[in-house]
Amino acid sequence: APGVRPAALVKGYALAGDSASVNSFLQKVEASAPSEEWLSNFRDFVGLKAIVPVSLKQGAFAQALAFVEGRLSPRARDTGFGAVCISAADHNRSHVATTAFESLSSSADNSEPALALTAMHIRSGNMELAHQYMRIAEIPANQPQMLELSTLFALAYIGAGQADIGTNVGLA
């Protein structure tokens, strides 16, 4: 795969907080790229294996989203948007998570990002949006994720003083 070692180097620089070295290294690679196709593959690989994961790990969700939007090729963007959406939703960063979800192409598998948004909205008590994203995820009733989400829904309703709804949650 193009850029396995360079991706590790970029990830190391990024984890160390050395953005100047990251940028310098990437500029050198870009200047010596043998072709535009190679450069596009390199950017996608390094972006998805190093830059985006490190940004998300460091809580720089908007930065990761901007990188996906501006630097990844169209074929890699859905993977990047999905990762940003899931991580941002897991950290209750609603605006970034929603923007990333809405940026997914129509051909993307949006089930995992939709599940992350469902859980985020349950945690925030926005049951209407939680149900909306749950419908988008289209999870069969016999899947473990459905049991987890049913439990989250039930606990949220019970916690909000709506035990009658919480004890009768049936999402199938």
Coordinates of C-alpha atoms in Angstrom, one line a residue:
A1 CA 0.0 0.0 0.0
P2 CA 1.3 3.4 -0.8
G3 CA 2.6 5.3 2.1
V4 CA 2.7 2.7 4.9
R5 CA 6.0 3.9 6.3
P6 CA 5.3 7.6 5.6
A7 CA 1.9 7.2 7.3
A8 CA 3.6 5.9 10.4
L9 CA 6.0 8.8 10.3
V10 CA 3.2 11.4 9.8
K11 CA 1.2 9.7 12.7
G12 CA 4.3 9.9 14.9
Y13 CA 4.8 13.6 14.2
A14 CA 1.1 14.3 14.7
L15 CA 0.9 12.4 18.0
A16 CA 3.9 14.4 19.2
G17 CA 2.1 17.6 18.3
D18 CA 4.7 18.5 15.7
S19 CA 2.5 19.9 12.9
A20 CA 5.4 21.8 11.4
S21 CA 7.2 18.5 10.6
V22 CA 3.9 16.9 9.3
N23 CA 3.4 19.8 6.9
S24 CA 7.1 19.9 5.9
F25 CA 7.2 16.2 5.2
L26 CA 3.9 16.2 3.2
Q27 CA 5.1 19.2 1.1
K28 CA 8.3 17.3 0.2
V29 CA 6.3 14.2 -0.7
E30 CA 3.9 16.2 -2.8
A31 CA 6.7 18.0 -4.6
S32 CA 8.3 14.7 -5.6
A33 CA 5.2 12.7 -6.4
P34 CA 5.6 10.6 -9.6
S35 CA 2.0 11.3 -10.7
E36 CA -1.2 12.9 -9.6
E37 CA -2.9 9.5 -9.2
W38 CA 0.0 8.4 -6.9
L39 CA -0.3 11.6 -4.9
S40 CA -4.1 11.2 -4.5
N41 CA -3.6 7.6 -3.3
F42 CA -0.9 8.7 -0.9
R43 CA -3.0 11.6 0.5
D44 CA -6.0 9.2 1.1
F45 CA -3.8 6.5 2.8
V46 CA -2.0 8.9 5.0
G47 CA -5.1 10.9 5.7
L48 CA -7.2 7.9 6.7
K49 CA -4.4 6.0 8.6
A50 CA -2.7 8.9 10.3
I51 CA -4.1 12.4 10.1
V52 CA -7.8 11.9 10.6
P53 CA -7.4 9.2 13.4
V54 CA -4.9 11.4 15.3
S55 CA -7.1 14.5 15.0
L56 CA -10.1 12.5 16.3
K57 CA -8.0 11.0 19.2
Q58 CA -7.0 14.5 20.2
G59 CA -10.5 15.8 20.0
A60 CA -9.9 18.0 17.0
F61 CA -13.2 17.0 15.3
A62 CA -13.6 20.1 13.2
Q63 CA -10.0 19.9 12.0
A64 CA -10.6 16.2 11.0
L65 CA -13.8 17.2 9.2
A66 CA -12.0 20.0 7.3
F67 CA -9.2 17.6 6.3
V68 CA -11.7 15.0 4.9
E69 CA -13.6 17.7 3.0
G70 CA -10.6 19.4 1.6
R71 CA -7.8 16.9 1.2
L72 CA -9.3 13.4 0.5
S73 CA -10.3 12.2 -2.9
P74 CA -14.0 11.6 -3.5
R75 CA -13.5 7.8 -3.2
A76 CA -12.0 8.2 0.3
R77 CA -14.3 10.9 1.7
D78 CA -17.1 8.5 2.8
T79 CA -14.7 6.6 5.0
G80 CA -13.4 9.8 6.5
F81 CA -16.8 11.3 7.0
G82 CA -18.0 8.1 8.7
A83 CA -15.1 8.1 11.1
V84 CA -15.6 11.8 11.9
C85 CA -19.3 11.3 12.4
I86 CA -18.9 8.3 14.8
S87 CA -16.1 9.9 16.9
A88 CA -17.8 13.3 17.1
A89 CA -21.1 11.7 18.1
D90 CA -19.4 9.5 20.7
H91 CA -18.1 12.8 22.2
N92 CA -21.4 14.6 21.9
R93 CA -20.2 17.0 19.3
S94 CA -23.5 17.3 17.6
H95 CA -22.7 19.9 15.0
V96 CA -19.6 18.2 13.6
A97 CA -21.2 14.7 13.8
T98 CA -24.3 15.9 11.9
T99 CA -22.3 17.8 9.3
A100 CA -20.1 14.7 8.7
F101 CA -23.2 12.5 8.4
E102 CA -24.9 14.9 6.0
S103 CA -21.7 14.9 3.9
L104 CA -21.8 11.2 3.3
S105 CA -22.6 10.3 -0.3
S106 CA -25.9 8.6 -1.2
S107 CA -24.0 5.4 -1.9
A108 CA -22.2 5.3 1.5
D109 CA -23.1 2.7 4.1
N110 CA -24.5 5.1 6.7
S111 CA -25.7 2.5 9.3
E112 CA -22.8 2.9 11.8
P113 CA -22.8 6.7 11.7
A114 CA -26.6 6.7 12.1
L115 CA -26.3 4.4 15.1
A116 CA -23.7 6.8 16.6
L117 CA -26.1 9.7 16.1
T118 CA -28.9 7.7 17.5
A119 CA -27.0 7.1 20.7
M120 CA -25.8 10.7 20.9
H121 CA -29.4 12.0 20.7
I122 CA -30.6 9.5 23.3
R123 CA -27.9 10.7 25.7
S124 CA -29.0 14.3 25.1
G125 CA -32.6 13.4 25.5
N126 CA -33.7 14.3 22.0
M127 CA -35.8 11.3 21.4
E128 CA -37.4 12.5 18.2
L129 CA -34.0 12.8 16.5
A130 CA -32.9 9.6 18.0
H131 CA -35.8 7.8 16.4
Q132 CA -35.2 9.5 13.1
Y133 CA -31.6 8.3 13.0
M134 CA -32.6 4.8 14.2
R135 CA -34.9 4.5 11.2
I136 CA -32.0 5.5 8.9
A137 CA -29.8 2.8 10.4
E138 CA -32.3 0.1 9.5
I139 CA -31.1 -2.5 12.0
P140 CA -32.9 -5.9 12.1
A141 CA -34.5 -6.6 15.5
N142 CA -32.3 -9.7 16.1
Q143 CA -29.0 -7.8 16.1
P144 CA -27.1 -7.0 19.3
Q145 CA -27.1 -3.2 18.4
M146 CA -30.9 -3.2 18.5
L147 CA -30.9 -4.6 22.1
E148 CA -28.3 -2.0 23.1
L149 CA -30.4 0.8 21.6
S150 CA -33.6 -0.5 23.0
T151 CA -32.0 -0.4 26.4
L152 CA -30.8 3.1 25.9
F153 CA -34.2 4.3 24.7
A154 CA -35.9 2.6 27.7
L155 CA -33.5 4.1 30.2
A156 CA -33.8 7.5 28.7
Y157 CA -37.6 7.4 28.8
I158 CA -37.6 6.1 32.4
G159 CA -35.1 8.7 33.4
A160 CA -37.3 11.4 31.9
G161 CA -40.2 10.3 34.1
Q162 CA -41.9 8.4 31.2
A163 CA -41.7 4.9 32.6
D164 CA -44.9 3.9 30.8
I165 CA -43.1 4.5 27.5
G166 CA -39.7 3.2 28.7
T167 CA -41.0 -0.1 29.9
N168 CA -42.8 -0.7 26.6
V169 CA -40.0 0.3 24.2
G170 CA -40.2 -1.9 21.2
L171 CA -38.2 -0.7 18.2
A172 CA -38.7 -3.7 16.0

